[in-house]
PDB file of C-alpha atoms in Angstrom:
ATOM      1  CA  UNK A   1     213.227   9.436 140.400  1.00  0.00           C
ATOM      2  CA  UNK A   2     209.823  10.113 141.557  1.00  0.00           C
ATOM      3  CA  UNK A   3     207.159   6.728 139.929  1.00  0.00           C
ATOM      4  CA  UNK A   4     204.030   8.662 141.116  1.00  0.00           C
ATOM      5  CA  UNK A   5     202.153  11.231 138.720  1.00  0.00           C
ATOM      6  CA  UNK A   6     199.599  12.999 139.214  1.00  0.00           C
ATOM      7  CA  UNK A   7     196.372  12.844 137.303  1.00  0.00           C
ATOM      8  CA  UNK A   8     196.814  16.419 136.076  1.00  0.00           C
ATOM      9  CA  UNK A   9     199.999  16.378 135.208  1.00  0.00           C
ATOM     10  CA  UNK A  10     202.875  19.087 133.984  1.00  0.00           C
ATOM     11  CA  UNK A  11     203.981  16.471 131.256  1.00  0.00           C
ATOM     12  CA  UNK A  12     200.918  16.180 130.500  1.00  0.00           C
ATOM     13  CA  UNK A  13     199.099  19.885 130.324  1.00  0.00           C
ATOM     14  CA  UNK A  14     199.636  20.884 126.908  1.00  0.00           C
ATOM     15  CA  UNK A  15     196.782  17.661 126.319  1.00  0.00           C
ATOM     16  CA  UNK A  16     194.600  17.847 129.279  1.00  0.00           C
ATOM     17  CA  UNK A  17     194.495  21.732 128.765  1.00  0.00           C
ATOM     18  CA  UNK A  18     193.465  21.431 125.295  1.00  0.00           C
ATOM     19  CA  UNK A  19     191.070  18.369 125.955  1.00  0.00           C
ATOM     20  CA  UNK A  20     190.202  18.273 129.475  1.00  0.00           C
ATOM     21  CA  UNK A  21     188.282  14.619 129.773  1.00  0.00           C
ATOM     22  CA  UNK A  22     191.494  13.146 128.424  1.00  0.00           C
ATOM     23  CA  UNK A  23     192.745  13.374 132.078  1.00  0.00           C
ATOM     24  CA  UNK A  24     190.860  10.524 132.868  1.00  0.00           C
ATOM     25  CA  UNK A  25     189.914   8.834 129.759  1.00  0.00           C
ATOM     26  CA  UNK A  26     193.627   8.118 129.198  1.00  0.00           C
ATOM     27  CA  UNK A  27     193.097   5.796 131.394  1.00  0.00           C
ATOM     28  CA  UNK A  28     191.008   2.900 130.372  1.00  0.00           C
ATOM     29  CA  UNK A  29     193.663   2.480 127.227  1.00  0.00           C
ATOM     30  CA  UNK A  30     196.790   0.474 127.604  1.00  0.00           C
ATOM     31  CA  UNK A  31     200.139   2.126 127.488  1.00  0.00           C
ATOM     32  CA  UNK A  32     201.553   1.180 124.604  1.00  0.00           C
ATOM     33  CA  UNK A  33     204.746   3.627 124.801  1.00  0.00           C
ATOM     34  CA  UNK A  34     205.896   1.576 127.769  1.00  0.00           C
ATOM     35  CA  UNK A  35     209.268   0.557 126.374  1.00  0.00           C
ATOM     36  CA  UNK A  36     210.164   4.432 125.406  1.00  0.00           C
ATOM     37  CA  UNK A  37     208.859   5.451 128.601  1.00  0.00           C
ATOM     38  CA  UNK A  38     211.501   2.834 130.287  1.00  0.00           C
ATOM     39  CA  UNK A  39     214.315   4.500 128.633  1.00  0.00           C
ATOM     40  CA  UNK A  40     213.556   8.186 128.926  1.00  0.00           C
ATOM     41  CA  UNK A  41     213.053   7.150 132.910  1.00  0.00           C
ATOM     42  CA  UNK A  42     216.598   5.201 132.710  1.00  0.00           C
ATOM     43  CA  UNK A  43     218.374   8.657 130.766  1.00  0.00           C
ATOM     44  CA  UNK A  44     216.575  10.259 133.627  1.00  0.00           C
ATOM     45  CA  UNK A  45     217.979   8.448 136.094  1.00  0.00           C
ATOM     46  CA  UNK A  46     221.579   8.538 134.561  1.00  0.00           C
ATOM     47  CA  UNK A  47     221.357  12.718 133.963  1.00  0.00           C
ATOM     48  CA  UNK A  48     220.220  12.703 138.178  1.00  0.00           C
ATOM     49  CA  UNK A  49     223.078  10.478 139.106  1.00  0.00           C
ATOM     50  CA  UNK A  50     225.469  12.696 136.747  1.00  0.00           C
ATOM     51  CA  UNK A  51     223.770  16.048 138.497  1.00  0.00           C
ATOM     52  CA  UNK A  52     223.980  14.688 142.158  1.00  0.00           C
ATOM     53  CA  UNK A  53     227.353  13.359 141.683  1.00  0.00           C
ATOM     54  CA  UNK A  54     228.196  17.006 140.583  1.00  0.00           C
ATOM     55  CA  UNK A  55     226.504  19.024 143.365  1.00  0.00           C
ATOM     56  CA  UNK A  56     227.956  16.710 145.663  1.00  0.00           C
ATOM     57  CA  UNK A  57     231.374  16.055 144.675  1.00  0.00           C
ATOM     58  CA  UNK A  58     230.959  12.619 144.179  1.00  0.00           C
ATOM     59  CA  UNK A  59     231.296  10.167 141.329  1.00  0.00           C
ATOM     60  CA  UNK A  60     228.387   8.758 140.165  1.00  0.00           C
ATOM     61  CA  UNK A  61     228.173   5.129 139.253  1.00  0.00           C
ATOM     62  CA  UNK A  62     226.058   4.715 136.107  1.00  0.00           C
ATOM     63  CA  UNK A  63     224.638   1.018 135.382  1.00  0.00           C
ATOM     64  CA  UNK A  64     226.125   0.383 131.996  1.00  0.00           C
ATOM     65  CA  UNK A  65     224.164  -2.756 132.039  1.00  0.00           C
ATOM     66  CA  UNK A  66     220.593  -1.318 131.600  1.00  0.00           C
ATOM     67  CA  UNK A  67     218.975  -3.062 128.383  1.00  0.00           C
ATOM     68  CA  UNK A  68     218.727   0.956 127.923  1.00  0.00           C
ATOM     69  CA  UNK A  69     222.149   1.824 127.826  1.00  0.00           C
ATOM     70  CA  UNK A  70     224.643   3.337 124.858  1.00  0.00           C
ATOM     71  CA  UNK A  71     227.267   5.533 124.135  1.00  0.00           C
ATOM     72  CA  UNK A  72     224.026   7.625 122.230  1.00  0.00           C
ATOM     73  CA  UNK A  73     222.302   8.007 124.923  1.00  0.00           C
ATOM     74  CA  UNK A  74     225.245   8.953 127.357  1.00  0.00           C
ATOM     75  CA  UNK A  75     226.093  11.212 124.821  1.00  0.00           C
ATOM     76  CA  UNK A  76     222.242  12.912 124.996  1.00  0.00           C
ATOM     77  CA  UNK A  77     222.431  12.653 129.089  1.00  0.00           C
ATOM     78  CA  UNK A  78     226.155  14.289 129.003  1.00  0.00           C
ATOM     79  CA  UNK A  79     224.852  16.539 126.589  1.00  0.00           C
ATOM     80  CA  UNK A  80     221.972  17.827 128.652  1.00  0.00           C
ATOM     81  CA  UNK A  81     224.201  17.731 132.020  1.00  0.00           C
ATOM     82  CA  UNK A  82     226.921  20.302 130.531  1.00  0.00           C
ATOM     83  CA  UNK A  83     224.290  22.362 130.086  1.00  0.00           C
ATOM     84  CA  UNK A  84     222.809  22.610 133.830  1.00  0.00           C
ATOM     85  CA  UNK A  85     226.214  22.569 135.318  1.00  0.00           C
ATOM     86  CA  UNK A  86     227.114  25.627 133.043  1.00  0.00           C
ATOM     87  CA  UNK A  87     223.835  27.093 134.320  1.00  0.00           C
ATOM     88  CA  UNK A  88     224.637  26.367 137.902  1.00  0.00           C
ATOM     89  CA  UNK A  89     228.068  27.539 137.596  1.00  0.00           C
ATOM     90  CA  UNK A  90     226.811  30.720 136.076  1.00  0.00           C
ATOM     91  CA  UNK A  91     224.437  31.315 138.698  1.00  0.00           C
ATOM     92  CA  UNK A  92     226.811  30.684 141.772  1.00  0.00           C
ATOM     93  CA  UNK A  93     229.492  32.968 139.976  1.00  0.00           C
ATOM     94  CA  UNK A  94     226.725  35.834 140.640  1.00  0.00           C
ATOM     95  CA  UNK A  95     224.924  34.825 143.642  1.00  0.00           C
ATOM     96  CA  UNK A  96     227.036  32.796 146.401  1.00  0.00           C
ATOM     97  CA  UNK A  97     223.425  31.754 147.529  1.00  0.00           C
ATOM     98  CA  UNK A  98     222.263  30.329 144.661  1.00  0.00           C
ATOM     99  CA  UNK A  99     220.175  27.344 145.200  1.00  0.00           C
ATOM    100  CA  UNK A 100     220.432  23.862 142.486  1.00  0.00           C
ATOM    101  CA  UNK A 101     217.757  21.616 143.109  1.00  0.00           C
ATOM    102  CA  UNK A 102     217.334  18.122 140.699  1.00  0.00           C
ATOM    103  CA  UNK A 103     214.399  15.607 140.273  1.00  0.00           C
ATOM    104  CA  UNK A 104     212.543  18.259 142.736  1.00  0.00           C
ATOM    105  CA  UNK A 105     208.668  17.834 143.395  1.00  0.00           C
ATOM    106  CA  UNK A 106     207.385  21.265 142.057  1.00  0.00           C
ATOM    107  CA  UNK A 107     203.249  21.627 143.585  1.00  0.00           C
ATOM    108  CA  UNK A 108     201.066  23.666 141.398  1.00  0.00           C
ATOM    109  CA  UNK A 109     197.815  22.385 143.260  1.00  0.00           C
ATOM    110  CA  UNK A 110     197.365  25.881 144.058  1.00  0.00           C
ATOM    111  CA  UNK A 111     196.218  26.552 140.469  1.00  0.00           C
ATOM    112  CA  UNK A 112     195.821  23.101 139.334  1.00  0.00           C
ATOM    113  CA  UNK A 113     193.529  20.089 141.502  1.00  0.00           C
ATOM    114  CA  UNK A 114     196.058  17.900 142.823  1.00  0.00           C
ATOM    115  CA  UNK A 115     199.000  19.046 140.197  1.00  0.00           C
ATOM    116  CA  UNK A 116     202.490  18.582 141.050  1.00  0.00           C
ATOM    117  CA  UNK A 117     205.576  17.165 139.316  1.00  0.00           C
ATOM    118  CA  UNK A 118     209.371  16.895 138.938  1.00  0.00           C
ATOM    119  CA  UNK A 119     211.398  19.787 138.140  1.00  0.00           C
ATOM    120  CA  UNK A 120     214.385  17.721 136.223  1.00  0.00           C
ATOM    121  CA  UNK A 121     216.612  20.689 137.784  1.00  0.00           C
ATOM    122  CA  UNK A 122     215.700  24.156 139.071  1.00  0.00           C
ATOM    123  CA  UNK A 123     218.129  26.653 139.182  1.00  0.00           C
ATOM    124  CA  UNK A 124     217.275  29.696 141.743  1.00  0.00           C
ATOM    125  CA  UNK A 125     219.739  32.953 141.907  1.00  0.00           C
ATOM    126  CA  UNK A 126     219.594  36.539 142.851  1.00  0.00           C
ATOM    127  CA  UNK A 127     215.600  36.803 141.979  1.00  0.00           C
ATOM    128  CA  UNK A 128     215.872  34.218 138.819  1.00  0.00           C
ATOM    129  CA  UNK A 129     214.314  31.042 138.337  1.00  0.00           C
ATOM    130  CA  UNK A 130     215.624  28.319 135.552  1.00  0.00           C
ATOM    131  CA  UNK A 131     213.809  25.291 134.570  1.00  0.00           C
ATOM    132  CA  UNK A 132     216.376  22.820 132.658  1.00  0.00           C
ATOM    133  CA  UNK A 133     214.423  19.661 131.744  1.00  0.00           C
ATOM    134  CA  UNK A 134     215.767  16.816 129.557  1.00  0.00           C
ATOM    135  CA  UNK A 135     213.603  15.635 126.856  1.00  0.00           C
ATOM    136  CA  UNK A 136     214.741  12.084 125.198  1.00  0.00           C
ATOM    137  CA  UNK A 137     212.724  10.815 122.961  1.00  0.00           C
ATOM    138  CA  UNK A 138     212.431  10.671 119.082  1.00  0.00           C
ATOM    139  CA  UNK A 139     209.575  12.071 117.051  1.00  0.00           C
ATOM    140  CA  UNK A 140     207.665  14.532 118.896  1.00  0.00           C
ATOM    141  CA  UNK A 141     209.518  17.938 119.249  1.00  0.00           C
ATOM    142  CA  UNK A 142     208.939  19.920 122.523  1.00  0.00           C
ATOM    143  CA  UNK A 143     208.730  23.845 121.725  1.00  0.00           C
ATOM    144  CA  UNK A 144     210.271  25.834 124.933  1.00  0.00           C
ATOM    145  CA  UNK A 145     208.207  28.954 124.336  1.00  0.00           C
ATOM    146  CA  UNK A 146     204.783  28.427 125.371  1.00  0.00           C
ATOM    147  CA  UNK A 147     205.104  25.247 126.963  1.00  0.00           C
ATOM    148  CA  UNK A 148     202.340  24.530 129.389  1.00  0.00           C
ATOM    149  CA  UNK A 149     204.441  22.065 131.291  1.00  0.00           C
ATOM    150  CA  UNK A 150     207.528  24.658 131.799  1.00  0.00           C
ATOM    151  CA  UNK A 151     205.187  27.267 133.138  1.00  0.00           C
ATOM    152  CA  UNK A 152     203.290  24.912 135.650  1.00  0.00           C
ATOM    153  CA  UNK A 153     206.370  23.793 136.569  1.00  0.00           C
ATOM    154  CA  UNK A 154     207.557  27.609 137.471  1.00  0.00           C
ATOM    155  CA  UNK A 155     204.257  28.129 139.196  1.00  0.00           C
ATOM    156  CA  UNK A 156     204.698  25.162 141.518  1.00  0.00           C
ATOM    157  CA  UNK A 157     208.747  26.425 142.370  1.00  0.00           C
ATOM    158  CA  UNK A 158     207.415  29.760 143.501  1.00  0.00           C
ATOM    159  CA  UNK A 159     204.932  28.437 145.394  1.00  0.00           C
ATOM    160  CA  UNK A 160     207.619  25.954 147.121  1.00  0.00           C
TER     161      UNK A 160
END
């Protein structure tokens, strides 16, 4: 997984498009989300081990000994897995060229300053595009229609 982000990020757009000094004011304030940050980067992790391990035909070794680790959030990762490999599968049964990319660097500087970020997995078939990406986290719900960071995140894989 990708620890570089860029100012103007996907992740973040649905802020810095509604506030557009918060870009950089952001940050002279600590980050005091750290610890949830950790383990949404660790279920990250785990859900591109799971994905690799499927595209490749390997088995994936998962460190069970992360502070972050539990049969919860396996059960989220696993969860959110199924899904893309049902997508992929779907796709490939309709186009034998179809193309499964995860943790992919998507660049939307074309319509954004030095925007870019990580498609969790992008799904390409037979003139269709798919953008899976696994939200873990507690509190704040993440609407899928309208979302800023889904649509820069389309912009940057057609531009790839």
């Amino acid at each position: 997984m990708p620890d570089v982000h860029a100012t103007l990020s996907a992740s973040g757009s649905k802020r810095w498009l509604s506030c557009p000094p918060s870009a950089v004011l952001e940050k002279h304030f600590p980050d005091h989300a750290r610890v949830f940050a950790e383990e949404g980067t660790y279920a990250h992790s785990v859900a591109e081990h799971i994905l690799h391990g499927y595209l490749t035909d390997t088995n994936p070794e998962i460190d069970a000994s992360s502070e972050y680790y539990s049969p919860e959030l396996m059960d989220y990762v696993n969860e959110y897995t199924d899904v893309v490999i049902e997508k992929i599968n779907a796709a490939r049964a309709t186009d034998k060229a179809a193309v499964a990319m995860v943790e992919e660097r998507l660049d939307f500087s074309d319509w954004v300053p030095g925007g870019f970020g990580t498609g969790d997995a992008v799904i390409i078939s037979d003139g269709i595009l798919e953008i899976v990406d696994l939200k873990y986290g507690k509190g704040v719900p993440v609407p899928a229609e309208g979302n800023t960071q889904m649509q820069l995140y389309a912009l940057g894989a057609i531009s790839s």
